[in-house]
Coordinates of C-alpha atoms and ligand atoms in Angstrom, one line a residue:
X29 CA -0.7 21.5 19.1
X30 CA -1.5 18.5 16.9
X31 CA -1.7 19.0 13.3
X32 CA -3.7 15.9 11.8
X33 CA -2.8 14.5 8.4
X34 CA -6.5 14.6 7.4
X35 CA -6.4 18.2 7.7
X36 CA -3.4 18.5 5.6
X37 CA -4.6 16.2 2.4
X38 CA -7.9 18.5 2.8
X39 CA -6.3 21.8 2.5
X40 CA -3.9 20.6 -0.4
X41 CA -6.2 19.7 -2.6
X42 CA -7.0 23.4 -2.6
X43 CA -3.4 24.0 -5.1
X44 CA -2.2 22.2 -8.2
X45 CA 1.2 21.1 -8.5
X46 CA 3.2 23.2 -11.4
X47 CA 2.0 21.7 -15.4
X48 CA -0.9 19.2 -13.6
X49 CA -4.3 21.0 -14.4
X50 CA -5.6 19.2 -11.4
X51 CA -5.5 19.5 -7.6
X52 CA -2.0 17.8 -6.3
X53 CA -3.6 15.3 -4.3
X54 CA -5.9 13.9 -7.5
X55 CA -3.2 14.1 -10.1
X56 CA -0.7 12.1 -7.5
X57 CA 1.4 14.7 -7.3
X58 CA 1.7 14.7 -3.1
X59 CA 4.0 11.2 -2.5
X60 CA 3.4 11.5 0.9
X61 CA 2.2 13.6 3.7
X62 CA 3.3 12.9 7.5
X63 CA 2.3 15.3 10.6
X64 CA 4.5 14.9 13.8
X65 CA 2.6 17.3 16.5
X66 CA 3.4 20.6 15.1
X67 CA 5.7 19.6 12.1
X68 CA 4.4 18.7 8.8
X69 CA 6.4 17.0 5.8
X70 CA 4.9 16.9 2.5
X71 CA 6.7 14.7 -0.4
X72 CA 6.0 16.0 -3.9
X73 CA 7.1 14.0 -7.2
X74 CA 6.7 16.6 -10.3
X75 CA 8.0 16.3 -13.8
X76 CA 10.9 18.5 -14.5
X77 CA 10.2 21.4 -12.2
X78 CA 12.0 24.8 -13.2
X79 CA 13.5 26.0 -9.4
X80 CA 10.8 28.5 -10.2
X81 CA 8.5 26.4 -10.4
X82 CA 9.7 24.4 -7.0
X83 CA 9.9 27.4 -5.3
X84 CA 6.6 28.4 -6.0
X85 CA 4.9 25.2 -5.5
X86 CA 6.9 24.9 -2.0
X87 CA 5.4 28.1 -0.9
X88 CA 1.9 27.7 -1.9
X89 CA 2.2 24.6 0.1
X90 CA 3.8 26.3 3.1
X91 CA 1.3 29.6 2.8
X92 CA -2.2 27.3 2.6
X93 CA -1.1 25.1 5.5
X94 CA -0.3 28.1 7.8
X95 CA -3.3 29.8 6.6
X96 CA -5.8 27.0 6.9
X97 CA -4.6 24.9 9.7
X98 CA -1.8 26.8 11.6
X99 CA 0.2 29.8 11.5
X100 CA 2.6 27.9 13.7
X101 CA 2.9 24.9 11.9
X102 CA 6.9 23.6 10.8
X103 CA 6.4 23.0 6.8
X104 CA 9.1 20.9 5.3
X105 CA 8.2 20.3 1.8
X106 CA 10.0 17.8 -0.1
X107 CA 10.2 17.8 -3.9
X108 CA 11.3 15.1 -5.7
X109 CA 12.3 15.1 -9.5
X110 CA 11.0 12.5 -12.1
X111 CA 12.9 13.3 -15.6
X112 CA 10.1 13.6 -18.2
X113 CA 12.1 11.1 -19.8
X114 CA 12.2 8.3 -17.6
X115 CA 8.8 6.5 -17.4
X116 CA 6.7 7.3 -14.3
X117 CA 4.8 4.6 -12.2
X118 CA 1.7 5.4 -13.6
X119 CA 3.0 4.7 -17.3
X120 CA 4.9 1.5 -15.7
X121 CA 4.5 -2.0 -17.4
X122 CA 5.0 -4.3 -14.3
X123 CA 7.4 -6.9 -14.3
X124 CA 6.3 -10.6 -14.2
X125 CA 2.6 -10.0 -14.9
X126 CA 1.7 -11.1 -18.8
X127 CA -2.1 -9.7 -18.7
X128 CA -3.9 -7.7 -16.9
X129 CA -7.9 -8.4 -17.0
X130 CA -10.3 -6.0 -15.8
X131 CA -13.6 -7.7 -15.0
X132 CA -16.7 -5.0 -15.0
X133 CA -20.0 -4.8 -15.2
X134 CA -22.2 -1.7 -15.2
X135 CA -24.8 -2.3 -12.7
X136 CA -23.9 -3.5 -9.1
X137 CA -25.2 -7.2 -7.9
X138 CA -24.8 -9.4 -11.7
X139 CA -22.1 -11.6 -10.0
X140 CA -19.1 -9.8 -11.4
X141 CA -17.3 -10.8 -7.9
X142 CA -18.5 -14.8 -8.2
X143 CA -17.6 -14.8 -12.1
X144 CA -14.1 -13.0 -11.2
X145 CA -13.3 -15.8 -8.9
X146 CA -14.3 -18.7 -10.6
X147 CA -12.5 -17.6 -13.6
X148 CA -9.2 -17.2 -11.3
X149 CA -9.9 -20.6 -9.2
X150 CA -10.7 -22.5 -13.3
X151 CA -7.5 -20.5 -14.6
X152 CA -5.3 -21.6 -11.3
X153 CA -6.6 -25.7 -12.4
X154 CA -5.6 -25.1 -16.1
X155 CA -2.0 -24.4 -14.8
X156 CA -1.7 -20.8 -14.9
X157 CA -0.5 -18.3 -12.9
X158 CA -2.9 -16.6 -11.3
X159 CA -3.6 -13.4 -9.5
X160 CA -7.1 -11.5 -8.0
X161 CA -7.1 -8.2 -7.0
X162 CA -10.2 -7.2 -5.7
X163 CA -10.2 -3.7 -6.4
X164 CA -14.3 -3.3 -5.7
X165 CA -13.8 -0.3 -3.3
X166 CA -17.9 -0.3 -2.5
X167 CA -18.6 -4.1 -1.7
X168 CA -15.5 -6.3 -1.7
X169 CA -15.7 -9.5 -1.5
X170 CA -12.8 -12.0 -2.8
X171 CA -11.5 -12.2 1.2
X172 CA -15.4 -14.0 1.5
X173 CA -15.6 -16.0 -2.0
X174 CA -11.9 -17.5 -0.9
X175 CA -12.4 -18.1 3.0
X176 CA -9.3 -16.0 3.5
X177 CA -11.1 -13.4 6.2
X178 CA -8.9 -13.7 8.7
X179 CA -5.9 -13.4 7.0
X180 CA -4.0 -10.3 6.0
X181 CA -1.1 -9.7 3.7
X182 CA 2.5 -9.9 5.1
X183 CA 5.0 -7.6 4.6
X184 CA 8.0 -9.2 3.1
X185 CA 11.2 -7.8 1.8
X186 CA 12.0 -8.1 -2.1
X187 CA 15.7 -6.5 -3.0
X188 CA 15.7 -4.8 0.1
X189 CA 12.1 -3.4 -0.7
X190 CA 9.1 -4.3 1.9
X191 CA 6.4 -5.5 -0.6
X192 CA 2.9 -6.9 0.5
X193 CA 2.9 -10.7 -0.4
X194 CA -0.4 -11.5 -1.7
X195 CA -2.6 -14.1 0.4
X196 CA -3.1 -17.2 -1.1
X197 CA -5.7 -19.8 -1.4
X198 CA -6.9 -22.6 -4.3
X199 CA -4.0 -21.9 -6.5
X200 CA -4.8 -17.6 -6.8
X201 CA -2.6 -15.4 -5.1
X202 CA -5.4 -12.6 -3.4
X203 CA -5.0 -8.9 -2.1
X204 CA -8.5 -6.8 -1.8
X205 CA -9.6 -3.8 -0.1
X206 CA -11.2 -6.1 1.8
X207 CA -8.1 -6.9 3.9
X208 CA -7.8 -3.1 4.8
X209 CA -11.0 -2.2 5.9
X210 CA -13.2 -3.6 8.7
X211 CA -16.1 -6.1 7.8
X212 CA -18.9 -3.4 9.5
X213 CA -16.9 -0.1 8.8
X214 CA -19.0 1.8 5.7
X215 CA -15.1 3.1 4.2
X216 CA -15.5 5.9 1.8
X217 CA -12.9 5.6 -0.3
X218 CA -12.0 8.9 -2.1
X219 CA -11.1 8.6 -6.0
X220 CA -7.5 9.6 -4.8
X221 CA -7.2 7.9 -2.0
X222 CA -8.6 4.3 -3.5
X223 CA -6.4 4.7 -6.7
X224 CA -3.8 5.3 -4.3
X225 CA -4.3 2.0 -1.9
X226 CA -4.9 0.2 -5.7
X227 CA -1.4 1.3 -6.5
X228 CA -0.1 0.2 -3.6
X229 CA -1.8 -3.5 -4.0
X230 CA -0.3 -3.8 -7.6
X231 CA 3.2 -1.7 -7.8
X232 CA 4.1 -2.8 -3.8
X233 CA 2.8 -6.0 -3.8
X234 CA 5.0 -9.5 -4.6
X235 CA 2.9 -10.7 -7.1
X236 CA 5.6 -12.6 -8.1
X237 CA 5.2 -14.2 -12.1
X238 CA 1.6 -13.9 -13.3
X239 CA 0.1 -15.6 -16.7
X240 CA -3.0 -13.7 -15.1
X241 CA -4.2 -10.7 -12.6
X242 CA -7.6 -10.4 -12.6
X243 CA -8.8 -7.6 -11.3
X244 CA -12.5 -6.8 -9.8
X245 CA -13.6 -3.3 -10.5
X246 CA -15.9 -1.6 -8.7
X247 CA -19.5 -1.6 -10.8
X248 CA -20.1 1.4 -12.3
X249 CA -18.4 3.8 -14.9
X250 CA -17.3 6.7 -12.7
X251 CA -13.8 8.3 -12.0
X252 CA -12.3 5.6 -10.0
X253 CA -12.5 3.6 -13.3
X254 CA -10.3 6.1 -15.0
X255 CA -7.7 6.1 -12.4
X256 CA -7.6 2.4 -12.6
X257 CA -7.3 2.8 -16.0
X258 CA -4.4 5.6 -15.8
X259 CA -2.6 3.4 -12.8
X260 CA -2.7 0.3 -14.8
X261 CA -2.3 -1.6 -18.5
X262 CA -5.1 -3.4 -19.0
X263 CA -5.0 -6.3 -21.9
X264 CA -8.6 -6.4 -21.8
X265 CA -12.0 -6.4 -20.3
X266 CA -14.9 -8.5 -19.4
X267 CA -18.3 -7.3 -18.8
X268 CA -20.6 -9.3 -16.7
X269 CA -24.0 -8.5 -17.3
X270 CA -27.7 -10.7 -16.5
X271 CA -29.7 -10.8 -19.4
X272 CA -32.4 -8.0 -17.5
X273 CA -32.8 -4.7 -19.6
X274 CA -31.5 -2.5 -16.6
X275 CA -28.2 -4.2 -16.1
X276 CA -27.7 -4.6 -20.0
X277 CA -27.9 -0.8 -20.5
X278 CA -25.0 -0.3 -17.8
X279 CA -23.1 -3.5 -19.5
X280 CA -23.6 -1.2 -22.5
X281 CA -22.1 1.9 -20.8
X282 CA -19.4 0.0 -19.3
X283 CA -18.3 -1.8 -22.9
X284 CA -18.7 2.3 -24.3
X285 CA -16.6 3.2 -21.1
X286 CA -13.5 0.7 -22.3
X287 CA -13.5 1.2 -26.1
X288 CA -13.5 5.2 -25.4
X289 CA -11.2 6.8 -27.9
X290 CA -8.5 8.0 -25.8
X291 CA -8.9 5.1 -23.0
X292 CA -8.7 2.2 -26.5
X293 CA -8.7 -0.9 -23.5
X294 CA -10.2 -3.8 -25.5
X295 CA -13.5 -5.6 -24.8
X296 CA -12.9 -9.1 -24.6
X297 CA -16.4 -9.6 -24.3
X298 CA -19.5 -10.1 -22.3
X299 CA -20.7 -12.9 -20.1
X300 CA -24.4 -13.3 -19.2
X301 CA -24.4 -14.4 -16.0
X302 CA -27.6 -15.6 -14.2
X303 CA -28.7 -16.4 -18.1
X304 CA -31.7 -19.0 -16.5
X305 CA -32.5 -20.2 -13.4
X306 CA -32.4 -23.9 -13.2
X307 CA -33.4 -26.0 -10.2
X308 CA -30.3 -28.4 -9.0
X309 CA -32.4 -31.3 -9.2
X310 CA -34.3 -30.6 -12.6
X311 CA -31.2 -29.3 -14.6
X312 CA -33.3 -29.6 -17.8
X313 CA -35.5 -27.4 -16.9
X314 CA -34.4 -23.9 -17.2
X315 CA -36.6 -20.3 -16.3
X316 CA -35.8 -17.3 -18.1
X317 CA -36.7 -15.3 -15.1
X318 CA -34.8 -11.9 -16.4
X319 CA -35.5 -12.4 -19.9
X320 CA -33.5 -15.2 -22.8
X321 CA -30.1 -14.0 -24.2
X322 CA -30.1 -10.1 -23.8
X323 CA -26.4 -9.9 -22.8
X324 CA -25.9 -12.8 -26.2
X325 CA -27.8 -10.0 -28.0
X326 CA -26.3 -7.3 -26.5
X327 CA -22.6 -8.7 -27.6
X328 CA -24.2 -9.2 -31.1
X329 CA -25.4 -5.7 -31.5
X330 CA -22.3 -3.9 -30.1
X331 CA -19.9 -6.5 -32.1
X332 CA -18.1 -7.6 -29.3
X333 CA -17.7 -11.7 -28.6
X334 CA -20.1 -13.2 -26.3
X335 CA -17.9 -15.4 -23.9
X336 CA -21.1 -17.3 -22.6
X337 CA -23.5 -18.3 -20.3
X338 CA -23.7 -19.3 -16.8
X339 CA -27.4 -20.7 -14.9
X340 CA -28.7 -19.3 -11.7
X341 CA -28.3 -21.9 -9.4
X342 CA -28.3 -22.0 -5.7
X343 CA -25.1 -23.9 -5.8
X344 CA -23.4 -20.9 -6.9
X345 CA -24.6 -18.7 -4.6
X346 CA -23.6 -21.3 -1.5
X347 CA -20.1 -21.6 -2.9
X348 CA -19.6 -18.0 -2.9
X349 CA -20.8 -17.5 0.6
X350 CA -18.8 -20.5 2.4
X351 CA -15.9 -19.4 0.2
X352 CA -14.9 -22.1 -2.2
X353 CA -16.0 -20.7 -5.8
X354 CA -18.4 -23.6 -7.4
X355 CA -15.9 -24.0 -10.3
X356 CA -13.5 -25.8 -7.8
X357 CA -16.6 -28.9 -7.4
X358 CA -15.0 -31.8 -10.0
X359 CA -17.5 -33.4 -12.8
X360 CA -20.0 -31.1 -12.5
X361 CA -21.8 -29.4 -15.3
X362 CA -21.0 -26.0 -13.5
X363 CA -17.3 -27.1 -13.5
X364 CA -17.8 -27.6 -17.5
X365 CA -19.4 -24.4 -17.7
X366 CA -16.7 -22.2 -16.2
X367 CA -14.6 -24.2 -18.0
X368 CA -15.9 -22.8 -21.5
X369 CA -16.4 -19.9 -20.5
X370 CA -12.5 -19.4 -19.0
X371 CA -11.2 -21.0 -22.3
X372 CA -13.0 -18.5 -24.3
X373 CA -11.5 -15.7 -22.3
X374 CA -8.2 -17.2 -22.9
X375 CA -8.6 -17.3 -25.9
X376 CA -9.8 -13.4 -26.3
X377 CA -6.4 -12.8 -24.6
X378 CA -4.6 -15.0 -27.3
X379 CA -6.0 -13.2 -30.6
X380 CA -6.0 -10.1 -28.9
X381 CA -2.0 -10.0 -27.9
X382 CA -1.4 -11.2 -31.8
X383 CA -3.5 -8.6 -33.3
X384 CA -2.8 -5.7 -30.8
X385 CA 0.3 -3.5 -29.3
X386 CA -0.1 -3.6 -25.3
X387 CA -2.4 -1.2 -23.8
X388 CA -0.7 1.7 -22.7
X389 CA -1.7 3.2 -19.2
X390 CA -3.2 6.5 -19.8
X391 CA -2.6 10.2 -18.4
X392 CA -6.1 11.7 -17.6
X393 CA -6.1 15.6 -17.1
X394 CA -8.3 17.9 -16.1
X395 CA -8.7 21.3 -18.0
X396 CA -10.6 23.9 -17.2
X397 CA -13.0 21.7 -15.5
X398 CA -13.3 19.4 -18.1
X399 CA -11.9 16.2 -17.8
X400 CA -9.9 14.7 -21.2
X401 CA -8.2 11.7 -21.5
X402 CA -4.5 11.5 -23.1
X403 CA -2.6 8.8 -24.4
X404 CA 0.9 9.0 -22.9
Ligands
LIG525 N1 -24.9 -17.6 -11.4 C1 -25.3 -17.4 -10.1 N2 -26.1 -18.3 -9.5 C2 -26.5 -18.0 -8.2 N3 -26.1 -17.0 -7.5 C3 -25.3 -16.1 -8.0 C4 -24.8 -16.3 -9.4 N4 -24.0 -15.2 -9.6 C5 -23.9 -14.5 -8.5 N5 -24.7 -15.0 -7.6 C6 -25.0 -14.5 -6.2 O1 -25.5 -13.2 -6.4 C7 -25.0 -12.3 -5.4 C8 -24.2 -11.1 -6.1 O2 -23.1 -11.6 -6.8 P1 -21.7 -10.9 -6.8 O3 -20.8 -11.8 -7.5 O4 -21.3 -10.5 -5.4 O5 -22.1 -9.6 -7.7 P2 -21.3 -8.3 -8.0 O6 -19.9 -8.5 -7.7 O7 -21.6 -8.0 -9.4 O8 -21.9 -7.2 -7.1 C9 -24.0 -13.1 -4.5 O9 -24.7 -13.5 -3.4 C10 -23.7 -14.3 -5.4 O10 -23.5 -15.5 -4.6
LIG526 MG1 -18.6 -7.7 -6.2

């Protein structure tokens, strides 16, 4: 008899470890889970468990798997203590990394990927420290933008710990989902399960010292936001938005998704991307072809800064797919453009760490089917 792992996540999410509202597998109760043939070991981490409490949970665990996989299964479950006390990994600050930036941008396709990684490579030639992690679990595409396809992540070992050393290329230290997955695979990447690889990519990973981690989310405003956001401080956010009325009413949801009472991450601001076409060899002439300043207007409206612009220009687009980001080309107007637009983000960062405590990771639980966000 072979007992598969799969099988084993599935049925777990039926049970809820004690004091987590939801399933153990979503609130990250369940460490670990490993099947040898017939034997199954399941690692649990719970807050201050009463032996009741262990008891229980160990038996619930035991009784589902023999019930829905195997009466003949060997259930060994593990349970691990974390004192309340004692901060958990997903309240962790993490050593060595100074700010964390989340780049979003409601609507899918607005160049939230190309503006990411010119930011990191303009950062990297300003003399930062710089890291990407591309954490865009439906489309990534950092390992493409830096030509570092073939490469993977090697395991090295930090104070007797195996951590995943980032790849590196133009100054930016890079780990995506990317280098996980296969080019042609459609992955579907469970809330869980992606928040879990994320975790592993930030918490696992030798970062080493970091002025900067930029971080590609996925587009969107769903639930694998809010587990970023609960595995993660974030300083701030940047929203990437065209200036078309479609993707400015999801830059909208995503700025209302960040300033969220109980998730409080602070909106750097908003970069219209794609703001005019302009022909390379006619740079004066410039074609509002998805409409003049809605994501400027957009910034004004809502009260957040607007970062500025950035043209539509096939030069962009070519960088991005041979994998050297445009802002890396010397003298160029582009390079000048990035170049504003980076210092501007910097100096979000600045008047943001004077005037602000740092963010705090959040704990999101779900009650009664509801889902409510709680500051830790
Ligand atoms: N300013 C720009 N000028 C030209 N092409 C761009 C620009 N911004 C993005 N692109 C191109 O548009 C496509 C989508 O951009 P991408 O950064 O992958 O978007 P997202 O990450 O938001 O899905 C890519 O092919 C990219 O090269
Ligand atoms: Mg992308």
């Amino acid at each position: 008899m072979k007992i598969e792992r799969k099988e084993v996540l599935k049925v777990l999410e039926n049970i809820s470890a004690p004091g987590e509202g939801k399933n153990m597998i979503e609130s990250g109760a369940v460490t670990n889970v490993m099947t040898f043939a017939d034997e199954v070991v399941v690692d649990i981490t719970i807050n201050n468990p009463t032996l009741q409490a262990r008891k229980k949970t160990e038996t619930e665990i035991t009784n589902i798997i023999h019930s829905k996989i195997s009466e003949k299964a060997k259930v060994k479950v593990n349970i691990k203590v974390e004192a309340a006390d004692k901060p958990t990994i997903k309240g962790k600050t993490i050593p060595g990394i100074k700010n964390i930036i989340a780049v979003a941008s409601g609507k899918g396709g607005v160049g939230k990927s190309t503006v990411t990684a010119n930011l990191a490579v303009t950062l990297a030639k300003m003399g930062f420290k710089v890291g990407l992690l591309d954490a865009d679990i439906y489309g990534p595409s950092a390992t493409i933008m830096f030509d570092v396809m073939e490469e993977k992540p090697l395991a090295v070992n930090i104070d007797g710990k195996s951590k995943m050393k980032p790849v590196e290329n133009y100054g930016v230290k890079i780990l995506s989902i990317g280098f996980f997955t296969q080019p042609n695979q459609a992955v579907i990447w469970r809330g869980p399960m992606a928040s879990k690889a994320l975790n592993q990519m930030i918490f696992d990973a030798a970062w080493g010292e970091l002025d900067f981690l930029l971080l590609d989310l996925p587009p969107g405003t769903g639930d694998i936001h809010l587990s970023i956001m609960q595995s993660l401080p974030i300083t701030g956010a940047v929203i990437v938005s065209t200036p078309q009325t479609v993707a400015l009413a999801d830059a909208r949801k995503g700025v209302a998704m960040f300033q969220q009472e109980n998730i409080n991450v602070p909106v750097l601001g908003i970069i219209e991307n794609m703001a005019y076409f302009t022909p390379e060899e006619l740079p004066n002439n410039k074609y509002y072809i998805f409409g003049k300043e809605g994501a400027k207007h957009l910034a004004e409206d809502i009260k957040v800064p607007f970062l500025g612009e950035l043209p539509l220009v096939q030069s962009i687009r070519e960088a991005g797919d041979v994998g050297r980001p445009a802002a890396m080309q010397t003298a160029t107007p582009l390079e000048e453009a990035f170049e504003n637009l980076t210092k501007n983000v910097v100096q979000e960062v600045v008047s943001r760490n004077k005037s602000l405590p740092p963010t705090e990771a959040i704990k999101i639980t779900t009650m009664a089917g509801c889902s409510t966000v709680n500051k830790k």
